[in-house]
Amino acid sequence: MDQAPSVETVLQAVQALYTNPDVLGKEKASVWLGELQKSVYAWQLADQLLCMNHSLESCYFAAQTMRTKIQYAFHELPQTSHQSLRDSLLEHVSKISAETPPVIVTQLSLALADLALQMSTWKNSVADLINRFGSNSQQLPFLLEVLTVVPEEVNSRSLRLGANRRAELLDELTAACPLILQLLTACLDNYLEDPRVQARCFRVIGSWFSVGAIPQETFLNTKIMAAPFKALAVLDCPNTLHEAATDCICSALYCAEDLAKYHQLAHSMFEGVQTLLEPYHMAVAEDNTDKCINYCRIFTELAESLLEVVVETPNQGLGSLVTVDLLLTCVGHHLYEVAEITFNFWYRLSEELYQRNIQQLTQVFRPYIQRLIIALCRHCQLESDHEGVPDATGDFEEFRLRVSELIKDVVFIAGSSCCFAQMFENLKDQSAASTWETSEAALFVMTAIAKNILPEESDIVPQVVQAILALPPETHVAVRYTSIQLLGELSEWIEQHPQLLDPVLQYLLAGLQNPSMASMAATALQSISTQCKDQMTNHFQGLVNIVQAMDSFNLSTDAAIGLLKGTATILGRLHYTKISEGLRQLCLCQIDPLRRLIESGEPVKQGTPTDPTVWLDRLAAIFRYTNPTITNGQKHPCQPVIMEMWPVLSQACNKYQADVRVIERCCRCIRFAIRCLGKNSATLLTPLVTQMVQLYAVHQHSCFLYLGSILVDEYGGESNCIPGLLEMLQAFCHPTFKILEEHNGLRNHPDTVDDLFRLCLRFVQRSPLSFLQSAMCKPLLCCAIAACSLDHKDANASVMKFLSDFIKCSREKEDKDDFEARSLAVKHLLNDHGQALVHATINACVFCLPSYMIPDVAEVLYELMLVDRATFCVWLEMTLKALPTENSGGAVTATRKQLTDFHKSVTTAEELKSLMHAVRDFSRLYR
């Protein structure tokens, strides 16, 4: 936007956005207003619109614009204008009344909060706001709103306040805490009959607790400590107030997890929470789900905060197991949504007990976990009028899956065999009177436990398997479905009991004939085939027959792929002489439909037989899991078959070259064919590379780069193949650089960056000297340096892995023949680009990358330092000198001492871990 539009023009655009019936007109106005918000003219125009108070829409747009500009573009303003902006905002909010729409109040509150946090010259801003607005009842809602959002915004990623400014602000907030509590106490006393004001007060307290800005000694001596518990004890407490009081208590409990600092608070909160059991039971009796969920959240937060002390000193003081009983009470609620809230505690408890590995301690919690599993079994029951197999999608099925994962995690505490036996006893005890849904739920829980059962178990499991095999045909289909699932999970046990293999296979084959159970039967068949591959060789031809008739069964895509996986695994165990023919049989029933599809020219319909990816994925599964044992000198039995398949795969690449989805599956299929053959795929190398280069020149699908990396991995050690592979790299680089050099090219093509540097990494690993001496090495290094700031997880990881291995190959001496040449080549490149690399990596950590990506960058810095510590010290010093020492609000980002300490920590680091921690801590100064 080259010049400032008039206020009238902005008003017309806002009116068009909200009232124009023409969709195109609305879209045009939306785009124009978006561009306006990005421009520097938005500051003054938003201020003018707020002054005019023309309409709800214009005021909302202005307030939102002011908030987003302060949040994301505060750097546009010179520090000299900060005070006038503050005065203008305070003037606007002083006009807030009871009639002001809440959305505008919220936007202005956020704007003022973000300004206060960034404007370092505005000292004691909270006290200023209370003194200015605290005595005006009309502006109390606004004041409480802004006091809520100030602490919430302290850790906002978009503000990037920096660790120094955050510490300064937390000190200010803590100092202002007595004033806040005094205000809130007065509000709670004066507005006893106004639940909205009380709820706002609780939200303020919760917000301040969330950043640890309320000292316990200050809080415990006030009426406010008991206020949220009193509100929750009232039977007819309004839902809004109930939720606000719950959030407040949960924030305090989260703080109390630091028992060394908040021991008194933890005691008071523990006593207060115990008083909520009766109100919880009343909420259950009233069938008030929202309130039950709130109480459960509190009980769970208490349990998580006291977890360590509960495990260390069970039934002593704060370690009282009453807390665990509270959670089991909630798990007993008739709604699974309530029980699910407690799951994270059980995960954490199991982790604590597993890490400690003390049998006596585990025994203490055994009865609690047994009760948990029984209650979860009850929650997993399907509705009695449910027809068909358990649904594969939906909230309830997702809950059952989470239950299964939880049981797998905690069952060691209760004892796997004990729980399995208990579930079977329940089935037997209820056999006469039980309903099908209770039986199915018990079987479902048994599937979660099955893999934990020792393969040698010979008492309960044989009875279970025999009972499943003897299920009458009229048994509810859901019970038979889950029984099949259980058999699949028992594959390790079946391997040790081969006498049951044949009857189990017969049972699963019968399941394949039933459309509703076919996919689960195929999945179970895959599990047993993979686990019992040696015993299953005699059944290979039977499996081939099933595969050939696979499309007559009602199999899901995953189940079909799984069946092929199991069959291919067995194929690899056959006698050498039988593998070629077996592979041919498996492949022909996939390649023939693909050939016909290519020749017919039918349009691709995703997920149907006219979708080539169906057949490509099946072929990929066959190639991936066929792993025959080859002795030296033997010809690879899969080679002739794969060579027969190659022309069709090549045709598919040409036919579908413009369709990235299909081409990715083609490349994946070829990748597994090459991995299957290894060096025996040499005859494919020349035609494959030629075709890849030709297609990539027209369509820059990154999967070709990835496939190229597979070829380098297989053939990079063969001297006669290296020149051709380098030519492939050069041919790839020109079109790749072209798209990456576009505006935002790196950000718009992260997959290309990822696969390009995977390819480069393979060269560094397999043929480093030839890569280092190639013409493409220098431009690729420059591209990697430019990509350091890319915040795409996989792409950045590939770039950093390439850079660290590239540097590392200058000092690795495995191949002594070319060590000196490698070392000289790397050092020569670093002499020209080392400073740029250090600058790019440090700036990426400070300004661009999330914290979890820093370890990969730290490894690059560490490798650089190991090559030449003295030069690295100079490069790092130059980079640090160029960093800003103040942010846009005038706050200090990094002091001279902090910069010096960081330089020293990095350059004296003797191990990667200490350097990584130094970089991560330093980056927080700018976040």
PDB file of N, CA, C and O in Angstrom, residues 25 52 203 450 588 623 665 732:
ATOM      1  N   GLY A  25     -17.453  -9.106  -3.697  1.00  0.00           N
ATOM      2  CA  GLY A  25     -17.220  -7.808  -3.049  1.00  0.00           C
ATOM      3  C   GLY A  25     -16.673  -7.972  -1.645  1.00  0.00           C
ATOM      4  O   GLY A  25     -15.774  -7.247  -1.220  1.00  0.00           O
ATOM      5  N   MET A  52     -13.821   7.963  16.206  1.00  0.00           N
ATOM      6  CA  MET A  52     -15.099   8.252  15.538  1.00  0.00           C
ATOM      7  C   MET A  52     -16.253   7.442  16.120  1.00  0.00           C
ATOM      8  O   MET A  52     -17.386   7.916  16.148  1.00  0.00           O
ATOM      9  N   ARG A 203     -10.845 -15.653  37.297  1.00  0.00           N
ATOM     10  CA  ARG A 203      -9.983 -15.769  36.116  1.00  0.00           C
ATOM     11  C   ARG A 203      -8.699 -14.974  36.293  1.00  0.00           C
ATOM     12  O   ARG A 203      -7.631 -15.392  35.842  1.00  0.00           O
ATOM     13  N   ALA A 450      -2.908 -58.843  25.694  1.00  0.00           N
ATOM     14  CA  ALA A 450      -2.426 -60.094  25.098  1.00  0.00           C
ATOM     15  C   ALA A 450      -0.922 -60.124  24.861  1.00  0.00           C
ATOM     16  O   ALA A 450      -0.252 -61.123  25.156  1.00  0.00           O
ATOM     17  N   LEU A 588       2.092 -60.603 -10.066  1.00  0.00           N
ATOM     18  CA  LEU A 588       1.272 -60.580 -11.282  1.00  0.00           C
ATOM     19  C   LEU A 588      -0.151 -60.096 -11.030  1.00  0.00           C
ATOM     20  O   LEU A 588      -0.729 -59.383 -11.850  1.00  0.00           O
ATOM     21  N   PHE A 623       7.554 -55.879  -2.294  1.00  0.00           N
ATOM     22  CA  PHE A 623       9.005 -55.684  -2.411  1.00  0.00           C
ATOM     23  C   PHE A 623       9.635 -55.388  -1.048  1.00  0.00           C
ATOM     24  O   PHE A 623      10.737 -55.837  -0.742  1.00  0.00           O
ATOM     25  N   ARG A 665       3.976 -42.510  -5.201  1.00  0.00           N
ATOM     26  CA  ARG A 665       3.805 -43.945  -4.961  1.00  0.00           C
ATOM     27  C   ARG A 665       4.659 -44.761  -5.929  1.00  0.00           C
ATOM     28  O   ARG A 665       5.153 -45.825  -5.575  1.00  0.00           O
ATOM     29  N   PHE A 732      19.704 -32.579 -11.340  1.00  0.00           N
ATOM     30  CA  PHE A 732      18.654 -32.240 -10.371  1.00  0.00           C
ATOM     31  C   PHE A 732      18.803 -30.801  -9.861  1.00  0.00           C
ATOM     32  O   PHE A 732      17.817 -30.121  -9.591  1.00  0.00           O
TER      33      PHE A 732
END
